[in-house]
Coordinates of C-alpha atoms in Angstrom, one line a residue:
Chain A
X1 CA -23.8 -68.0 -61.9
X2 CA -21.9 -70.6 -59.7
X3 CA -18.7 -69.5 -61.4
X4 CA -19.3 -65.9 -60.6
X5 CA -20.0 -66.7 -56.9
X6 CA -16.8 -68.8 -56.7
X7 CA -14.8 -65.9 -58.2
X8 CA -16.4 -63.4 -55.9
X9 CA -15.6 -65.5 -52.9
X10 CA -12.0 -65.9 -54.0
X11 CA -11.7 -62.1 -54.4
X12 CA -13.4 -61.4 -51.0
X13 CA -10.2 -62.1 -48.9
X14 CA -8.3 -59.7 -51.2
X15 CA -10.9 -57.0 -50.7
X16 CA -10.9 -57.6 -47.0
X17 CA -7.2 -56.8 -46.8
X18 CA -7.6 -53.5 -48.6
X19 CA -7.8 -50.5 -46.3
X20 CA -9.9 -47.6 -47.3
X21 CA -7.8 -44.4 -47.1
X22 CA -10.5 -42.2 -48.5
X23 CA -11.4 -40.7 -45.1
X24 CA -7.8 -39.5 -44.7
X25 CA -7.6 -38.3 -48.3
X26 CA -10.8 -36.3 -47.7
X27 CA -9.6 -34.9 -44.4
X28 CA -6.2 -33.9 -45.8
X29 CA -7.8 -30.9 -47.3
X30 CA -8.7 -29.6 -43.9
X31 CA -5.4 -30.4 -42.3
X32 CA -2.8 -27.9 -41.4
X33 CA -0.1 -30.4 -42.2
X34 CA -0.3 -33.8 -43.8
X35 CA 2.2 -36.6 -44.5
X36 CA 1.6 -39.3 -47.0
X37 CA 3.8 -42.3 -47.7
X38 CA 3.0 -44.8 -50.4
X39 CA 5.7 -47.4 -50.9
X40 CA 5.1 -50.6 -52.9
X41 CA 7.3 -53.7 -53.2
X42 CA 9.2 -52.4 -56.2
X43 CA 10.3 -49.3 -54.4
X44 CA 11.1 -51.1 -51.2
X45 CA 13.3 -53.5 -53.1
X46 CA 15.6 -50.6 -53.9
X47 CA 16.6 -50.5 -50.2
X48 CA 18.1 -54.0 -50.6
X49 CA 20.7 -52.5 -52.8
X50 CA 21.7 -49.8 -50.5
X51 CA 25.0 -50.2 -48.6
X52 CA 24.9 -48.3 -45.4
X53 CA 28.0 -48.3 -43.2
X54 CA 26.3 -50.1 -40.4
X55 CA 23.7 -52.9 -40.4
X56 CA 23.6 -53.1 -44.2
X57 CA 22.5 -56.8 -43.9
X58 CA 19.7 -56.0 -41.5
X59 CA 18.3 -53.3 -43.7
X60 CA 18.6 -55.4 -46.9
X61 CA 17.0 -58.4 -45.2
X62 CA 14.1 -56.4 -43.8
X63 CA 13.6 -54.6 -47.1
X64 CA 13.1 -58.0 -48.7
X65 CA 10.2 -58.8 -46.3
X66 CA 8.5 -55.5 -46.6
X67 CA 5.8 -55.5 -49.1
X68 CA 4.2 -52.1 -48.7
X69 CA 4.0 -49.1 -46.5
X70 CA 1.1 -46.7 -46.3
X71 CA 1.1 -43.8 -43.9
X72 CA -1.4 -41.0 -43.5
X73 CA -0.7 -38.4 -40.9
X74 CA -2.8 -35.3 -40.5
X75 CA -2.4 -32.4 -38.1
X76 CA -5.2 -29.9 -37.7
X77 CA -5.3 -26.4 -36.5
X78 CA -8.0 -27.0 -33.9
X79 CA -10.0 -29.9 -32.4
X80 CA -13.3 -30.9 -34.0
X81 CA -12.0 -30.9 -37.6
X82 CA -13.1 -34.5 -38.1
X83 CA -15.7 -36.9 -36.7
X84 CA -14.1 -39.3 -34.3
X85 CA -17.0 -41.7 -35.0
X86 CA -15.9 -42.0 -38.6
X87 CA -12.5 -43.0 -37.5
X88 CA -13.9 -45.5 -35.0
X89 CA -16.0 -46.9 -37.8
X90 CA -13.0 -47.3 -40.0
X91 CA -11.2 -49.2 -37.1
X92 CA -14.3 -51.4 -36.7
X93 CA -14.4 -52.1 -40.4
X94 CA -10.8 -53.1 -40.4
X95 CA -11.2 -55.4 -37.4
X96 CA -14.5 -56.7 -38.8
X97 CA -12.7 -58.0 -41.9
X98 CA -11.4 -60.8 -39.8
X99 CA -7.8 -60.5 -41.0
X100 CA -6.7 -57.9 -38.5
X101 CA -6.4 -58.7 -34.8
X102 CA -6.2 -55.9 -32.2
X103 CA -3.1 -56.1 -29.9
X104 CA -3.3 -53.0 -27.9
X105 CA -6.2 -50.5 -27.6
X106 CA -5.8 -47.4 -25.6
X107 CA -8.8 -45.2 -25.3
X108 CA -9.3 -41.9 -23.6
X109 CA -11.9 -39.2 -23.9
X110 CA -11.9 -37.9 -27.4
X111 CA -9.0 -40.0 -28.6
X112 CA -7.8 -43.6 -29.0
X113 CA -4.9 -45.6 -30.3
X114 CA -5.1 -49.1 -31.7
X115 CA -2.4 -51.4 -32.8
X116 CA -3.4 -54.3 -34.9
X117 CA -1.6 -57.2 -36.5
X118 CA -2.5 -59.4 -39.4
X119 CA -1.8 -63.1 -39.4
X120 CA -1.0 -64.9 -42.6
X121 CA -2.1 -68.4 -43.7
X122 CA 1.0 -69.8 -42.1
X123 CA 0.0 -68.3 -38.7
X124 CA 2.9 -65.8 -38.7
X125 CA 2.2 -62.1 -38.4
X126 CA 2.7 -60.3 -41.7
X127 CA 1.1 -56.9 -41.2
X128 CA 1.1 -54.1 -38.7
X129 CA -1.5 -51.4 -38.5
X130 CA -1.5 -48.4 -36.1
X131 CA -4.6 -46.2 -36.0
X132 CA -4.3 -43.2 -33.7
X133 CA -6.9 -40.5 -33.3
X134 CA -6.3 -37.4 -31.2
X135 CA -8.2 -34.1 -31.1
X136 CA -5.8 -32.4 -33.4
X137 CA -4.0 -35.3 -35.0
X138 CA -5.0 -38.3 -37.0
X139 CA -2.6 -41.0 -37.9
X140 CA -2.7 -44.3 -39.8
X141 CA 0.4 -46.5 -40.3
X142 CA 0.0 -49.7 -42.3
X143 CA 3.1 -51.8 -42.8
X144 CA 2.7 -54.9 -44.9
X145 CA 5.3 -57.7 -44.5
X146 CA 6.2 -57.0 -40.9
X147 CA 4.2 -58.4 -38.1
X148 CA 5.9 -57.0 -35.0
X149 CA 7.3 -53.7 -34.0
X150 CA 10.6 -55.4 -32.9
X151 CA 11.3 -56.1 -36.5
X152 CA 10.7 -52.5 -37.3
X153 CA 12.9 -51.5 -34.4
X154 CA 15.8 -53.2 -36.0
X155 CA 15.7 -50.6 -38.7
X156 CA 16.3 -47.9 -36.1
X157 CA 19.8 -46.4 -36.5
X158 CA 20.4 -48.0 -39.9
X159 CA 21.1 -45.7 -42.8
X160 CA 19.9 -42.6 -41.0
X161 CA 16.5 -44.2 -40.0
X162 CA 15.3 -43.1 -36.5
X163 CA 14.9 -45.5 -33.7
X164 CA 11.6 -46.6 -32.3
X165 CA 11.5 -45.8 -28.6
X166 CA 9.1 -46.6 -25.8
X167 CA 7.6 -49.6 -24.2
X168 CA 5.9 -50.6 -27.4
X169 CA 9.0 -50.1 -29.4
X170 CA 10.1 -53.7 -28.9
X171 CA 13.6 -52.6 -27.9
X172 CA 16.4 -54.9 -27.0
X173 CA 15.9 -54.3 -23.3
X174 CA 12.2 -54.8 -23.2
X175 CA 10.8 -56.5 -20.2
X176 CA 7.6 -58.4 -20.3
X177 CA 4.5 -58.0 -18.2
X178 CA 2.0 -60.8 -18.3
X179 CA -1.0 -58.7 -17.5
X180 CA -3.2 -58.1 -20.5
X181 CA -3.4 -54.7 -22.1
X182 CA -6.4 -53.0 -20.4
X183 CA -8.8 -51.0 -22.4
X184 CA -9.4 -47.6 -20.8
X185 CA -12.6 -46.0 -22.0
X186 CA -13.6 -42.7 -20.4
X187 CA -16.1 -41.8 -23.0
Chain B
X1 CA 105.2 -57.5 -128.0
X2 CA 105.2 -58.5 -124.4
X3 CA 102.9 -61.4 -123.4
X4 CA 100.0 -60.1 -121.1
X5 CA 100.6 -60.7 -117.5
X6 CA 97.9 -63.1 -116.2
X7 CA 97.3 -60.9 -113.2
X8 CA 96.8 -57.9 -115.4
X9 CA 94.4 -59.9 -117.5
X10 CA 92.4 -60.7 -114.5
X11 CA 92.3 -57.1 -113.4
X12 CA 91.1 -56.1 -116.9
X13 CA 88.4 -58.7 -116.7
X14 CA 87.3 -57.5 -113.3
X15 CA 87.1 -53.9 -114.2
X16 CA 85.5 -54.6 -117.6
X17 CA 82.2 -52.7 -117.8
X18 CA 79.2 -55.1 -117.5
X19 CA 75.8 -53.9 -118.4
X20 CA 73.3 -54.3 -115.5
X21 CA 70.5 -56.8 -115.9
X22 CA 67.2 -55.4 -117.0
X23 CA 65.0 -54.1 -114.2
X24 CA 67.8 -53.6 -111.8
X25 CA 67.3 -49.8 -111.7
X26 CA 63.6 -50.3 -111.0
X27 CA 64.3 -52.7 -108.2
X28 CA 66.8 -50.5 -106.5
X29 CA 64.5 -47.5 -106.7
X30 CA 61.6 -49.5 -105.2
X31 CA 63.8 -50.6 -102.3
X32 CA 65.0 -47.1 -101.4
X33 CA 61.6 -45.4 -101.7
X34 CA 59.9 -44.7 -98.3
X35 CA 57.0 -47.0 -97.6
X36 CA 53.6 -45.4 -98.0
X37 CA 51.5 -45.8 -94.8
X38 CA 48.8 -48.4 -95.2
X39 CA 45.4 -46.8 -95.4
X40 CA 42.5 -48.5 -93.6
X41 CA 39.5 -48.9 -95.7
X42 CA 36.9 -46.2 -95.1
X43 CA 34.3 -48.7 -93.9
X44 CA 36.6 -49.7 -91.0
X45 CA 36.8 -46.1 -89.8
X46 CA 33.1 -45.7 -90.0
X47 CA 32.5 -49.0 -88.1
X48 CA 35.0 -48.0 -85.4
X49 CA 33.4 -44.6 -85.0
X50 CA 30.0 -46.2 -84.7
X51 CA 31.3 -48.7 -82.0
X52 CA 32.7 -45.8 -80.0
X53 CA 29.6 -43.7 -80.2
X54 CA 27.2 -46.6 -79.4
X55 CA 29.4 -47.9 -76.6
X56 CA 29.9 -44.4 -75.2
X57 CA 26.1 -43.7 -75.3
X58 CA 25.3 -47.1 -73.7
X59 CA 27.8 -46.3 -70.9
X60 CA 26.3 -42.9 -70.3
X61 CA 22.8 -44.3 -70.3
X62 CA 23.8 -47.0 -67.8
X63 CA 25.4 -44.5 -65.6
X64 CA 22.3 -42.3 -65.7
X65 CA 20.1 -45.2 -64.9
X66 CA 22.3 -46.1 -61.9
X67 CA 22.2 -42.5 -60.7
X68 CA 18.4 -42.5 -61.1
X69 CA 18.2 -45.7 -59.1
X70 CA 20.3 -44.2 -56.4
X71 CA 18.1 -41.2 -56.2
X72 CA 15.0 -43.3 -56.0
X73 CA 16.5 -45.5 -53.3
X74 CA 17.4 -42.4 -51.3
X75 CA 13.8 -41.1 -51.7
X76 CA 12.5 -44.5 -50.4
X77 CA 14.9 -44.4 -47.5
X78 CA 13.6 -40.9 -46.6
X79 CA 10.0 -42.1 -46.8
X80 CA 10.9 -45.1 -44.6
X81 CA 12.6 -42.8 -42.1
X82 CA 9.4 -40.6 -42.1
X83 CA 7.3 -43.7 -41.5
X84 CA 9.5 -44.8 -38.5
X85 CA 9.4 -41.3 -37.2
X86 CA 5.6 -41.1 -37.3
X87 CA 5.3 -44.6 -35.9
X88 CA 7.7 -43.8 -33.0
X89 CA 5.8 -40.7 -32.2
X90 CA 2.5 -42.5 -32.2
X91 CA 3.7 -45.4 -30.1
X92 CA 5.4 -43.0 -27.6
X93 CA 2.0 -41.3 -27.0
X94 CA 0.3 -44.7 -26.5
X95 CA 3.2 -45.7 -24.3
X96 CA 2.8 -42.7 -22.2
X97 CA -0.9 -43.4 -21.7
X98 CA -0.2 -47.0 -20.7
X99 CA 2.4 -45.9 -18.2
X100 CA -0.1 -43.5 -16.7
X101 CA -2.3 -46.4 -15.8
X102 CA 0.6 -48.4 -14.5
X103 CA 1.6 -50.6 -17.4
X104 CA 5.4 -50.4 -17.6
X105 CA 6.2 -52.5 -20.5
X106 CA 4.5 -54.8 -22.9
X107 CA 6.1 -57.3 -25.2
X108 CA 3.7 -57.4 -28.1
X109 CA 4.5 -61.0 -29.0
X110 CA 3.4 -62.1 -25.5
X111 CA 0.2 -60.0 -25.8
X112 CA -0.4 -61.7 -29.1
X113 CA 0.0 -65.1 -27.6
X114 CA -2.2 -64.2 -24.7
X115 CA -4.9 -63.1 -27.1
X116 CA -4.9 -66.6 -28.5
X117 CA -5.9 -68.2 -25.2

């Protein structure tokens, strides 16, 4: 019995890191458009062998750190096709696991966006998760092996990969503002 | 009777018919016959053919595997591009909302460190 408990406790952190995509898989049937990306370490390692004309080393180096990419993006015909509370519950479950830490939360009436990072045992960020819910769009991006958007932004422009723009893009000319990210909740 | 001239005697000796040694005809015929081309043993031809076929097949298989890897890598690149596109679009919307409340720019690393305090 003691051995079973020890084994269960060892497996618990692994389970906590798993994200449940069943909500998105279920809602995909109702969506007008859906995009799904499932890339594992073996597939991502293929990028390391690519030789783009520019930034080949950056792409290869980053490809070595990437462990997995999961994306679910759903677009609906009209609002009300999904229950926002279910999405909030998913976000709460992810945060409740203890491995994900919210960085930025932007809330408005009927929608929200959360950006979370996961810290590894060495204290370094090794995972990025973006959960965005809008009336007609639902998006989840989970990138394992990268802990900050600046690293992702390095991919921009390499081998035909688009650049990440915006204040949160971690671009080269980003300026800092020491004020904390406020939570705006009009609901 | 005139004595034989020694020179004439020598000439007669030189022109005297001499029977050829036995086997001379055979040796001469052997020397003048054209050489038959050496034929390789049949097993050698079979082995060479096998090497060519196997080597060629392996080469074709390797090339096909390489092409398959290239196609797979391109598919992964496209999926990564899609991921970045979706991420960029999502972040841009969040960025817009933050700007609407007066937050110009956030360096996420600094936010992360602030959260630790």
